[in-house]
mmCIF file of C-alpha atoms in Angstrom:
data_model
loop_
_atom_site.group_PDB
_atom_site.id
_atom_site.type_symbol
_atom_site.label_atom_id
_atom_site.label_comp_id
_atom_site.label_asym_id
_atom_site.label_seq_id
_atom_site.Cartn_x
_atom_site.Cartn_y
_atom_site.Cartn_z
ATOM 1 C CA UNK A 1 0.182 4.935 25.134
ATOM 2 C CA UNK A 2 0.619 8.266 24.844
ATOM 3 C CA UNK A 3 -1.809 8.024 21.840
ATOM 4 C CA UNK A 4 -4.832 6.228 20.971
ATOM 5 C CA UNK A 5 -7.667 6.749 18.384
ATOM 6 C CA UNK A 6 -9.793 4.392 17.948
ATOM 7 C CA UNK A 7 -12.461 4.690 14.710
ATOM 8 C CA UNK A 8 -12.146 8.529 14.699
ATOM 9 C CA UNK A 9 -14.285 9.811 11.859
ATOM 10 C CA UNK A 10 -13.978 13.420 10.669
ATOM 11 C CA UNK A 11 -17.203 14.807 8.457
ATOM 12 C CA UNK A 12 -16.513 17.419 6.435
ATOM 13 C CA UNK A 13 -20.210 18.159 4.949
ATOM 14 C CA UNK A 14 -20.883 15.655 2.243
ATOM 15 C CA UNK A 15 -16.797 15.055 2.453
ATOM 16 C CA UNK A 16 -15.985 12.030 4.522
ATOM 17 C CA UNK A 17 -12.123 13.305 6.023
ATOM 18 C CA UNK A 18 -11.118 10.334 8.381
ATOM 19 C CA UNK A 19 -13.335 7.130 7.984
ATOM 20 C CA UNK A 20 -12.465 4.873 11.013
ATOM 21 C CA UNK A 21 -9.060 5.494 11.786
ATOM 22 C CA UNK A 22 -7.853 3.661 14.622
ATOM 23 C CA UNK A 23 -4.422 3.195 16.048
ATOM 24 C CA UNK A 24 -1.605 3.573 19.199
ATOM 25 C CA UNK A 25 1.532 5.108 19.481
ATOM 26 C CA UNK A 26 3.903 4.837 22.283
ATOM 27 C CA UNK A 27 5.558 7.247 24.084
ATOM 28 C CA UNK A 28 8.518 8.536 23.077
ATOM 29 C CA UNK A 29 8.174 7.121 19.747
ATOM 30 C CA UNK A 30 9.192 9.272 16.450
ATOM 31 C CA UNK A 31 6.338 8.210 14.212
ATOM 32 C CA UNK A 32 6.185 9.109 11.142
ATOM 33 C CA UNK A 33 2.898 9.942 9.218
ATOM 34 C CA UNK A 34 3.170 9.491 5.689
ATOM 35 C CA UNK A 35 0.811 9.941 3.020
ATOM 36 C CA UNK A 36 -0.100 11.390 -0.355
ATOM 37 C CA UNK A 37 -2.328 15.080 -0.736
ATOM 38 C CA UNK A 38 -4.966 15.287 0.864
ATOM 39 C CA UNK A 39 -5.382 10.972 3.020
ATOM 40 C CA UNK A 40 -6.077 13.053 6.147
ATOM 41 C CA UNK A 41 -2.809 14.273 7.360
ATOM 42 C CA UNK A 42 -3.762 17.090 8.654
ATOM 43 C CA UNK A 43 -7.285 16.547 9.641
ATOM 44 C CA UNK A 44 -5.418 13.826 12.215
ATOM 45 C CA UNK A 45 -3.360 15.911 13.249
ATOM 46 C CA UNK A 46 -5.947 18.980 13.496
ATOM 47 C CA UNK A 47 -7.847 16.353 15.747
ATOM 48 C CA UNK A 48 -5.377 14.800 17.448
ATOM 49 C CA UNK A 49 -3.931 18.205 18.688
ATOM 50 C CA UNK A 50 -7.636 18.835 20.250
ATOM 51 C CA UNK A 51 -7.958 21.943 17.484
ATOM 52 C CA UNK A 52 -10.783 19.982 15.915
ATOM 53 C CA UNK A 53 -13.432 17.751 17.122
ATOM 54 C CA UNK A 54 -13.672 14.504 15.781
ATOM 55 C CA UNK A 55 -17.650 13.391 13.955
ATOM 56 C CA UNK A 56 -17.348 10.257 16.537
ATOM 57 C CA UNK A 57 -15.142 7.662 17.938
ATOM 58 C CA UNK A 58 -12.301 9.233 20.664
ATOM 59 C CA UNK A 59 -9.160 10.011 20.390
ATOM 60 C CA UNK A 60 -7.091 10.084 24.007
ATOM 61 C CA UNK A 61 -3.789 12.049 24.882
ATOM 62 C CA UNK A 62 -1.968 10.050 27.656
ATOM 63 C CA UNK A 63 -5.216 9.633 28.877
ATOM 64 C CA UNK A 64 -7.260 12.402 28.427
ATOM 65 C CA UNK A 65 -9.924 13.849 25.472
ATOM 66 C CA UNK A 66 -7.115 16.681 23.626
ATOM 67 C CA UNK A 67 -10.325 18.472 22.618
ATOM 68 C CA UNK A 68 -11.268 21.664 24.799
ATOM 69 C CA UNK A 69 -9.055 20.331 27.443
ATOM 70 C CA UNK A 70 -5.820 23.099 28.755
ATOM 71 C CA UNK A 71 -4.269 20.318 30.441
ATOM 72 C CA UNK A 72 -3.166 18.600 26.707
ATOM 73 C CA UNK A 73 -2.649 22.212 25.679
ATOM 74 C CA UNK A 74 -0.203 22.820 27.519
ATOM 75 C CA UNK A 75 1.754 19.217 27.272
ATOM 76 C CA UNK A 76 1.003 19.484 23.354
ATOM 77 C CA UNK A 77 2.824 21.440 21.051
ATOM 78 C CA UNK A 78 1.167 21.373 16.949
ATOM 79 C CA UNK A 79 3.723 22.542 14.530
ATOM 80 C CA UNK A 80 1.819 23.349 11.221
ATOM 81 C CA UNK A 81 1.845 26.267 8.327
ATOM 82 C CA UNK A 82 -0.561 28.488 8.760
ATOM 83 C CA UNK A 83 0.178 28.867 12.763
ATOM 84 C CA UNK A 84 -0.546 32.417 13.597
ATOM 85 C CA UNK A 85 0.831 34.299 16.088
ATOM 86 C CA UNK A 86 -0.478 38.285 17.559
ATOM 87 C CA UNK A 87 0.933 41.137 14.876
ATOM 88 C CA UNK A 88 1.657 43.417 17.990
ATOM 89 C CA UNK A 89 4.430 41.033 19.445
ATOM 90 C CA UNK A 90 7.752 40.372 17.988
ATOM 91 C CA UNK A 91 9.389 37.024 17.595
ATOM 92 C CA UNK A 92 11.963 37.320 21.009
ATOM 93 C CA UNK A 93 8.490 38.511 22.778
ATOM 94 C CA UNK A 94 6.460 35.774 21.677
ATOM 95 C CA UNK A 95 9.835 33.091 23.365
ATOM 96 C CA UNK A 96 8.451 34.877 26.600
ATOM 97 C CA UNK A 97 5.115 34.627 26.498
ATOM 98 C CA UNK A 98 5.712 30.863 25.557
ATOM 99 C CA UNK A 99 7.836 30.675 28.497
ATOM 100 C CA UNK A 100 4.839 31.434 30.527
ATOM 101 C CA UNK A 101 2.833 29.182 29.101
ATOM 102 C CA UNK A 102 4.963 25.693 28.811
ATOM 103 C CA UNK A 103 6.756 24.529 32.080
ATOM 104 C CA UNK A 104 9.417 23.509 30.238
ATOM 105 C CA UNK A 105 10.028 25.739 27.662
ATOM 106 C CA UNK A 106 13.560 26.386 26.701
ATOM 107 C CA UNK A 107 13.961 30.236 26.291
ATOM 108 C CA UNK A 108 18.303 29.468 25.720
ATOM 109 C CA UNK A 109 18.180 27.514 22.718
ATOM 110 C CA UNK A 110 15.148 29.047 21.284
ATOM 111 C CA UNK A 111 17.146 32.122 21.562
ATOM 112 C CA UNK A 112 20.424 30.765 20.065
ATOM 113 C CA UNK A 113 18.590 28.325 16.772
ATOM 114 C CA UNK A 114 16.686 31.291 16.255
ATOM 115 C CA UNK A 115 19.828 33.374 15.689
ATOM 116 C CA UNK A 116 21.673 29.997 14.020
ATOM 117 C CA UNK A 117 19.155 30.438 11.337
ATOM 118 C CA UNK A 118 19.305 33.771 11.334
ATOM 119 C CA UNK A 119 16.434 35.293 12.045
ATOM 120 C CA UNK A 120 16.438 38.670 14.193
ATOM 121 C CA UNK A 121 14.187 38.365 17.702
ATOM 122 C CA UNK A 122 12.933 42.528 16.520
ATOM 123 C CA UNK A 123 10.992 40.549 13.621
ATOM 124 C CA UNK A 124 7.067 40.267 13.481
ATOM 125 C CA UNK A 125 5.854 36.571 12.564
ATOM 126 C CA UNK A 126 3.802 38.242 10.176
ATOM 127 C CA UNK A 127 6.508 39.692 7.760
ATOM 128 C CA UNK A 128 9.055 36.777 7.465
ATOM 129 C CA UNK A 129 9.345 34.734 4.258
ATOM 130 C CA UNK A 130 7.251 30.647 4.088
ATOM 131 C CA UNK A 131 10.384 29.350 4.463
ATOM 132 C CA UNK A 132 11.697 31.390 7.732
ATOM 133 C CA UNK A 133 7.842 32.229 9.426
ATOM 134 C CA UNK A 134 8.282 27.619 9.250
ATOM 135 C CA UNK A 135 11.899 27.524 10.734
ATOM 136 C CA UNK A 136 10.150 29.747 13.636
ATOM 137 C CA UNK A 137 7.643 27.966 14.079
ATOM 138 C CA UNK A 138 9.868 24.565 13.790
ATOM 139 C CA UNK A 139 11.579 26.476 16.796
ATOM 140 C CA UNK A 140 9.019 26.987 18.264
ATOM 141 C CA UNK A 141 7.681 23.884 19.225
ATOM 142 C CA UNK A 142 11.059 22.461 19.617
ATOM 143 C CA UNK A 143 11.616 24.716 22.219
ATOM 144 C CA UNK A 144 8.529 24.286 24.074
ATOM 145 C CA UNK A 145 9.779 20.872 24.941
ATOM 146 C CA UNK A 146 5.817 19.932 25.083
ATOM 147 C CA UNK A 147 5.603 15.390 25.426
ATOM 148 C CA UNK A 148 3.549 15.143 22.124
ATOM 149 C CA UNK A 149 4.751 17.278 19.400
ATOM 150 C CA UNK A 150 2.859 17.628 16.649
ATOM 151 C CA UNK A 151 4.832 18.473 13.367
ATOM 152 C CA UNK A 152 2.549 18.934 9.587
ATOM 153 C CA UNK A 153 5.111 19.006 7.286
ATOM 154 C CA UNK A 154 7.403 21.204 9.448
ATOM 155 C CA UNK A 155 10.043 21.934 6.525
ATOM 156 C CA UNK A 156 7.146 23.504 4.159
ATOM 157 C CA UNK A 157 9.153 26.565 2.186
ATOM 158 C CA UNK A 158 13.662 25.839 3.880
ATOM 159 C CA UNK A 159 15.616 25.776 1.974
ATOM 160 C CA UNK A 160 18.265 23.075 1.527
ATOM 161 C CA UNK A 161 20.729 23.996 3.382
ATOM 162 C CA UNK A 162 18.336 25.083 6.960
ATOM 163 C CA UNK A 163 16.343 21.834 6.044
ATOM 164 C CA UNK A 164 18.917 19.179 7.255
ATOM 165 C CA UNK A 165 19.858 21.693 10.200
ATOM 166 C CA UNK A 166 16.400 21.493 11.597
ATOM 167 C CA UNK A 167 16.180 17.925 11.359
ATOM 168 C CA UNK A 168 19.171 17.750 12.939
ATOM 169 C CA UNK A 169 17.842 19.913 15.424
ATOM 170 C CA UNK A 170 15.315 17.421 15.688
ATOM 171 C CA UNK A 171 17.263 14.410 16.647
ATOM 172 C CA UNK A 172 19.156 16.828 19.298
ATOM 173 C CA UNK A 173 16.715 17.906 21.360
ATOM 174 C CA UNK A 174 14.956 14.616 21.239
ATOM 175 C CA UNK A 175 17.592 12.456 22.131
ATOM 176 C CA UNK A 176 17.785 15.100 24.785
ATOM 177 C CA UNK A 177 14.887 15.447 25.979
ATOM 178 C CA UNK A 178 12.752 12.465 24.115
ATOM 179 C CA UNK A 179 8.879 13.058 23.658
ATOM 180 C CA UNK A 180 6.266 11.668 21.425
ATOM 181 C CA UNK A 181 7.025 13.455 18.071
ATOM 182 C CA UNK A 182 4.646 12.344 14.898
ATOM 183 C CA UNK A 183 6.185 14.271 11.993
ATOM 184 C CA UNK A 184 4.265 14.041 8.865
ATOM 185 C CA UNK A 185 5.795 14.661 4.935
ATOM 186 C CA UNK A 186 4.383 13.526 1.793
ATOM 187 C CA UNK A 187 8.615 12.568 1.843
ATOM 188 C CA UNK A 188 9.175 9.762 3.531
ATOM 189 C CA UNK A 189 12.701 9.628 1.898
ATOM 190 C CA UNK A 190 13.322 12.531 3.896
ATOM 191 C CA UNK A 191 12.403 11.403 7.835
ATOM 192 C CA UNK A 192 13.606 8.265 7.348
ATOM 193 C CA UNK A 193 16.551 8.331 9.123
ATOM 194 C CA UNK A 194 14.844 10.185 11.895
ATOM 195 C CA UNK A 195 11.936 8.033 12.765
ATOM 196 C CA UNK A 196 10.825 4.199 13.754
ATOM 197 C CA UNK A 197 7.494 3.884 12.756
ATOM 198 C CA UNK A 198 5.754 4.832 9.672
ATOM 199 C CA UNK A 199 1.631 5.439 10.417
ATOM 200 C CA UNK A 200 0.578 5.020 6.380
ATOM 201 C CA UNK A 201 -2.722 6.920 5.552
ATOM 202 C CA UNK A 202 -4.592 6.888 2.421
ATOM 203 C CA UNK A 203 -8.604 8.209 1.441
ATOM 204 C CA UNK A 204 -8.973 8.793 5.575
ATOM 205 C CA UNK A 205 -7.751 4.593 6.268
ATOM 206 C CA UNK A 206 -4.660 3.778 7.798
ATOM 207 C CA UNK A 207 -3.314 1.490 5.255
ATOM 208 C CA UNK A 208 0.149 0.594 7.383
ATOM 209 C CA UNK A 209 1.631 0.847 11.065
ATOM 210 C CA UNK A 210 4.780 -0.837 10.711
ATOM 211 C CA UNK A 211 8.137 -0.142 12.446
ATOM 212 C CA UNK A 212 10.428 1.911 9.667
ATOM 213 C CA UNK A 213 13.070 -1.612 8.539
ATOM 214 C CA UNK A 214 10.046 -3.707 8.014
ATOM 215 C CA UNK A 215 8.281 -0.886 6.312
ATOM 216 C CA UNK A 216 11.301 -1.396 3.776
ATOM 217 C CA UNK A 217 11.418 -5.205 3.441
ATOM 218 C CA UNK A 218 7.915 -5.455 2.780
ATOM 219 C CA UNK A 219 8.227 -5.452 -1.283
ATOM 220 C CA UNK A 220 10.438 -6.802 -3.825
ATOM 221 C CA UNK A 221 10.748 -5.711 -8.065
ATOM 222 C CA UNK A 222 10.844 -8.725 -10.372
ATOM 223 C CA UNK A 223 13.119 -7.535 -12.880
ATOM 224 C CA UNK A 224 12.798 -9.390 -16.041
ATOM 225 C CA UNK A 225 10.505 -11.183 -19.149
ATOM 226 C CA UNK A 226 7.209 -10.443 -17.737
ATOM 227 C CA UNK A 227 4.728 -13.473 -18.722
ATOM 228 C CA UNK A 228 7.798 -14.771 -17.262
ATOM 229 C CA UNK A 229 8.074 -13.134 -13.796
ATOM 230 C CA UNK A 230 3.804 -13.437 -13.917
ATOM 231 C CA UNK A 231 3.680 -17.395 -14.690
ATOM 232 C CA UNK A 232 6.365 -18.250 -11.532
ATOM 233 C CA UNK A 233 4.488 -16.664 -9.553
ATOM 234 C CA UNK A 234 0.795 -16.961 -10.374
ATOM 235 C CA UNK A 235 -1.024 -16.295 -7.057
ATOM 236 C CA UNK A 236 1.266 -12.327 -5.915
ATOM 237 C CA UNK A 237 -1.140 -9.790 -5.429
ATOM 238 C CA UNK A 238 0.529 -7.580 -8.128
ATOM 239 C CA UNK A 239 1.252 -4.082 -7.034
ATOM 240 C CA UNK A 240 2.471 -2.270 -10.395
ATOM 241 C CA UNK A 241 3.512 -3.947 -13.571
ATOM 242 C CA UNK A 242 5.653 -2.591 -16.026
ATOM 243 C CA UNK A 243 5.402 -3.831 -19.422
ATOM 244 C CA UNK A 244 6.997 -1.005 -21.664
ATOM 245 C CA UNK A 245 9.988 -0.268 -20.231
ATOM 246 C CA UNK A 246 12.695 -3.171 -21.803
ATOM 247 C CA UNK A 247 12.494 -5.125 -18.656
ATOM 248 C CA UNK A 248 9.279 -6.133 -17.887
ATOM 249 C CA UNK A 249 8.817 -4.797 -14.052
ATOM 250 C CA UNK A 250 6.418 -6.404 -11.559
ATOM 251 C CA UNK A 251 6.113 -5.545 -7.888
ATOM 252 C CA UNK A 252 4.668 -8.801 -5.207
ATOM 253 C CA UNK A 253 5.069 -8.910 -1.526
ATOM 254 C CA UNK A 254 8.111 -9.825 -0.588
ATOM 255 C CA UNK A 255 6.626 -13.651 1.108
ATOM 256 C CA UNK A 256 5.357 -14.602 -2.178
ATOM 257 C CA UNK A 257 8.933 -15.156 -3.733
ATOM 258 C CA UNK A 258 10.115 -15.755 -0.306
ATOM 259 C CA UNK A 259 13.086 -19.063 0.020
ATOM 260 C CA UNK A 260 12.778 -18.843 -4.018
ATOM 261 C CA UNK A 261 15.853 -16.185 -5.100
ATOM 262 C CA UNK A 262 17.765 -18.999 -6.780
ATOM 263 C CA UNK A 263 14.886 -20.804 -8.809
ATOM 264 C CA UNK A 264 13.657 -17.297 -9.891
ATOM 265 C CA UNK A 265 17.229 -16.021 -11.052
ATOM 266 C CA UNK A 266 17.758 -19.034 -13.147
ATOM 267 C CA UNK A 267 14.831 -17.762 -14.931
ATOM 268 C CA UNK A 268 16.534 -14.993 -15.879
ATOM 269 C CA UNK A 269 14.584 -12.109 -13.319
ATOM 270 C CA UNK A 270 16.425 -10.003 -10.982
ATOM 271 C CA UNK A 271 14.718 -8.963 -7.546
ATOM 272 C CA UNK A 272 15.964 -5.482 -6.322
ATOM 273 C CA UNK A 273 14.485 -4.320 -3.233
ATOM 274 C CA UNK A 274 12.350 -1.299 -2.991
ATOM 275 C CA UNK A 275 13.232 1.125 -0.663
ATOM 276 C CA UNK A 276 10.691 2.168 2.280
ATOM 277 C CA UNK A 277 9.491 5.473 0.237
ATOM 278 C CA UNK A 278 8.831 3.610 -2.472
ATOM 279 C CA UNK A 279 6.796 1.223 -0.403
ATOM 280 C CA UNK A 280 4.019 4.070 0.484
ATOM 281 C CA UNK A 281 3.870 4.935 -2.602
ATOM 282 C CA UNK A 282 2.786 1.348 -4.416
ATOM 283 C CA UNK A 283 0.700 0.732 -0.723
ATOM 284 C CA UNK A 284 -1.489 3.928 -1.748
ATOM 285 C CA UNK A 285 -1.343 4.049 -5.419
ATOM 286 C CA UNK A 286 -4.254 3.718 -7.722
ATOM 287 C CA UNK A 287 -3.873 1.853 -10.319
ATOM 288 C CA UNK A 288 -1.228 -1.178 -11.324
ATOM 289 C CA UNK A 289 0.678 0.475 -14.009
ATOM 290 C CA UNK A 290 1.004 4.160 -12.635
ATOM 291 C CA UNK A 291 0.772 7.434 -14.991
ATOM 292 C CA UNK A 292 1.140 4.860 -17.459
ATOM 293 C CA UNK A 293 -2.141 3.733 -17.044
ATOM 294 C CA UNK A 294 -3.058 7.148 -17.960
ATOM 295 C CA UNK A 295 -1.515 6.827 -21.904
ATOM 296 C CA UNK A 296 -3.083 3.432 -22.761
ATOM 297 C CA UNK B 1 31.282 6.094 6.936
ATOM 298 C CA UNK B 2 27.889 7.431 6.513
ATOM 299 C CA UNK B 3 24.298 5.455 6.730
ATOM 300 C CA UNK B 4 23.554 4.501 3.829
ATOM 301 C CA UNK B 5 19.577 5.188 4.115
ATOM 302 C CA UNK B 6 18.875 3.951 0.774
ATOM 303 C CA UNK B 7 20.851 0.448 1.008
ATOM 304 C CA UNK B 8 18.882 -2.697 0.850
ATOM 305 C CA UNK B 9 21.046 -3.208 4.911
ATOM 306 C CA UNK B 10 19.020 -1.608 7.149
ATOM 307 C CA UNK B 11 19.878 0.296 8.735
ATOM 308 C CA UNK B 12 21.055 -0.940 12.104
ATOM 309 C CA UNK B 13 23.023 -3.867 10.493
ATOM 310 C CA UNK B 14 24.792 -0.828 9.089
ATOM 311 C CA UNK B 15 25.839 0.281 12.636
ATOM 312 C CA UNK B 16 26.601 -3.104 13.601
ATOM 313 C CA UNK B 17 28.715 -4.130 11.032
ATOM 314 C CA UNK B 18 30.339 -0.154 11.546
ATOM 315 C CA UNK B 19 30.853 -1.845 15.152
ATOM 316 C CA UNK B 20 32.564 -4.574 14.174
ATOM 317 C CA UNK B 21 34.821 -2.670 11.586
ATOM 318 C CA UNK B 22 35.739 -0.809 14.693
ATOM 319 C CA UNK B 23 36.830 -3.709 16.623
ATOM 320 C CA UNK B 24 38.406 -5.649 13.568
ATOM 321 C CA UNK B 25 40.623 -2.408 13.105
ATOM 322 C CA UNK B 26 41.299 -3.071 17.267
ATOM 323 C CA UNK B 27 40.431 0.814 17.843
ATOM 324 C CA UNK B 28 37.455 -0.820 20.065
ATOM 325 C CA UNK B 29 39.523 -3.901 22.203
ATOM 326 C CA UNK B 30 37.987 -6.052 24.724
ATOM 327 C CA UNK B 31 36.201 -5.148 27.479
ATOM 328 C CA UNK B 32 36.410 -1.016 26.290
ATOM 329 C CA UNK B 33 33.315 0.741 26.748
ATOM 330 C CA UNK B 34 31.225 1.353 23.744
ATOM 331 C CA UNK B 35 29.232 4.196 22.197
ATOM 332 C CA UNK B 36 26.147 4.203 24.143
ATOM 333 C CA UNK B 37 23.191 4.190 21.728
ATOM 334 C CA UNK B 38 22.374 8.111 22.564
ATOM 335 C CA UNK B 39 26.216 9.018 20.836
ATOM 336 C CA UNK B 40 25.884 6.326 17.631
ATOM 337 C CA UNK B 41 22.411 8.395 17.058
ATOM 338 C CA UNK B 42 24.183 12.281 17.000
ATOM 339 C CA UNK B 43 27.892 10.119 15.072
ATOM 340 C CA UNK B 44 25.209 9.106 12.342
ATOM 341 C CA UNK B 45 22.026 11.029 12.776
ATOM 342 C CA UNK B 46 19.830 8.096 12.962
ATOM 343 C CA UNK B 47 17.009 7.161 15.579
ATOM 344 C CA UNK B 48 18.039 6.125 18.856
ATOM 345 C CA UNK B 49 16.108 3.372 18.829
ATOM 346 C CA UNK B 50 17.542 1.832 15.296
ATOM 347 C CA UNK B 51 21.280 2.618 16.697
ATOM 348 C CA UNK B 52 19.313 1.167 19.728
ATOM 349 C CA UNK B 53 18.550 -2.601 17.292
ATOM 350 C CA UNK B 54 22.327 -2.593 16.049
ATOM 351 C CA UNK B 55 23.325 -2.974 19.643
ATOM 352 C CA UNK B 56 21.636 -5.695 20.321
ATOM 353 C CA UNK B 57 22.144 -7.572 17.220
ATOM 354 C CA UNK B 58 25.844 -7.662 18.735
ATOM 355 C CA UNK B 59 24.465 -8.591 22.269
ATOM 356 C CA UNK B 60 22.749 -11.204 21.194
ATOM 357 C CA UNK B 61 25.910 -12.280 19.358
ATOM 358 C CA UNK B 62 28.278 -12.157 22.614
ATOM 359 C CA UNK B 63 30.040 -9.726 20.513
ATOM 360 C CA UNK B 64 29.468 -7.547 23.188
ATOM 361 C CA UNK B 65 28.312 -7.457 26.779
ATOM 362 C CA UNK B 66 25.755 -5.956 29.443
ATOM 363 C CA UNK B 67 27.355 -3.634 33.257
ATOM 364 C CA UNK B 68 24.020 -2.374 34.670
ATOM 365 C CA UNK B 69 23.577 1.073 34.585
ATOM 366 C CA UNK B 70 27.785 1.448 33.155
ATOM 367 C CA UNK B 71 26.689 0.614 29.245
ATOM 368 C CA UNK B 72 28.121 -2.299 26.405
ATOM 369 C CA UNK B 73 31.388 -3.530 26.282
ATOM 370 C CA UNK B 74 33.606 -6.075 23.880
ATOM 371 C CA UNK B 75 33.419 -9.179 24.669
ATOM 372 C CA UNK B 76 37.090 -11.564 25.194
ATOM 373 C CA UNK B 77 37.373 -13.162 21.579
ATOM 374 C CA UNK B 78 35.096 -10.894 19.763
ATOM 375 C CA UNK B 79 37.018 -10.335 16.915
ATOM 376 C CA UNK B 80 38.171 -13.250 16.451
ATOM 377 C CA UNK B 81 34.515 -14.505 16.118
ATOM 378 C CA UNK B 82 33.865 -11.795 14.304
ATOM 379 C CA UNK B 83 36.773 -12.853 11.655
ATOM 380 C CA UNK B 84 34.632 -16.174 11.408
ATOM 381 C CA UNK B 85 31.543 -14.810 11.357
ATOM 382 C CA UNK B 86 32.390 -12.449 8.283
ATOM 383 C CA UNK B 87 34.499 -15.752 5.793
ATOM 384 C CA UNK B 88 31.876 -17.603 6.290
ATOM 385 C CA UNK B 89 29.130 -14.908 5.380
ATOM 386 C CA UNK B 90 29.510 -12.435 3.572
ATOM 387 C CA UNK B 91 33.380 -13.090 1.793
ATOM 388 C CA UNK B 92 31.986 -16.385 0.981
ATOM 389 C CA UNK B 93 29.162 -14.345 -1.128
ATOM 390 C CA UNK B 94 31.023 -11.964 -2.122
ATOM 391 C CA UNK B 95 33.211 -14.360 -4.231
ATOM 392 C CA UNK B 96 29.956 -16.303 -5.547
ATOM 393 C CA UNK B 97 28.877 -12.662 -6.387
ATOM 394 C CA UNK B 98 32.472 -12.519 -8.416
ATOM 395 C CA UNK B 99 32.112 -15.805 -9.565
ATOM 396 C CA UNK B 100 29.346 -15.217 -11.269
ATOM 397 C CA UNK B 101 29.876 -12.277 -12.698
ATOM 398 C CA UNK B 102 32.987 -13.254 -14.232
ATOM 399 C CA UNK B 103 31.524 -16.047 -15.704
ATOM 400 C CA UNK B 104 28.536 -13.562 -17.627
ATOM 401 C CA UNK B 105 31.848 -12.009 -19.051
ATOM 402 C CA UNK B 106 33.617 -14.772 -19.912
ATOM 403 C CA UNK B 107 36.698 -14.578 -17.942
ATOM 404 C CA UNK B 108 38.971 -17.590 -17.238
ATOM 405 C CA UNK B 109 39.979 -18.704 -13.847
ATOM 406 C CA UNK B 110 43.715 -17.767 -14.316
ATOM 407 C CA UNK B 111 42.435 -14.430 -16.104
ATOM 408 C CA UNK B 112 40.094 -13.774 -12.014
ATOM 409 C CA UNK B 113 43.305 -14.840 -10.138
ATOM 410 C CA UNK B 114 44.984 -12.453 -12.058
ATOM 411 C CA UNK B 115 42.507 -9.766 -11.484
ATOM 412 C CA UNK B 116 42.007 -10.623 -8.269
ATOM 413 C CA UNK B 117 45.779 -10.517 -7.374
ATOM 414 C CA UNK B 118 46.474 -7.652 -9.699
ATOM 415 C CA UNK B 119 43.941 -5.341 -6.663
ATOM 416 C CA UNK B 120 45.644 -6.958 -4.213
ATOM 417 C CA UNK B 121 48.789 -5.536 -4.672
ATOM 418 C CA UNK B 122 46.568 -1.678 -5.281
ATOM 419 C CA UNK B 123 45.436 -2.657 -1.762
#
């Protein structure tokens, strides 16, 4: 097992950012870490990376606890928005130093990718624009070829074109040298094609940890007369309902309508698939009516 | 072809169907080598595990066979098998949808057949 988290809790003063989080991540898988703002994504990654210490519980990276551990540090890379590099060295020199620290550093690749992104090696990190910083950080992270690669919102601030190029770069690098990757995002949609598993967290808890294809089929949307829909599925748990549209919409678990498709369609109720990113949205929403509840 | 991540059809099924289409079009022939999961991942810009799942389905359906260390190859009779299977499953479902929609729109049987003939000429 590449990453083990067991009952990890993180408290900041009075605020509990992580409330007993447990999960296992297998070696060489790409996992999408999904959650709303403030769900605890960054806190979790910081603890897995060993930058912060959990208040209680334990974390293991290939059997080693990551906090203050040099062995983990040279085999793990954590890419995030606020990464800072020494201001006295230019980007080319930063690459030069990475070569000494990371045993699998791909110098040629790093320089080629940087040139492709139109960023000069003579530039300094603190002079780059937000998008350029993100691009440089991601290139740096990929070129380390670390066994464990943690990417926290790596595409923040990048323009559309470089974004899709960088997703492609992640995939190509992963194929060339498989490694355990966690990539966090609030847009599952954007990383869907890349990910094998989804780890959905909400309010410091793990809501769901499953293969992407299973997440897709988890919920269904029923469209039709809302009273009729509710009558036909009295025991189903409702994740979302909206009666203010022309046709009522109800989101329920796919298992609650299993093998009743024809019966429902005879009653004028149509069944629609719910995309993986929508599943994540509904599983983590506070209310059953969404934004419309606020305006009631 | 591009995979459609919005589709309700899982990506690995789309990959399996694409390979089936390649066999139907004789671009992949009996005992011919099939793309590896890594090649498929690059071609379709998807996770290699997802591409692998697509290949596994075809392996389980006896459309492909595996040679250790060499990769996957097209099974003899695969094309005929796919034709039969798709006729039974996919085409029947599509036909049902067409008939249902025609009913809703008050299209008579003759009109529907006429329409299909017209579309066929266009193809």
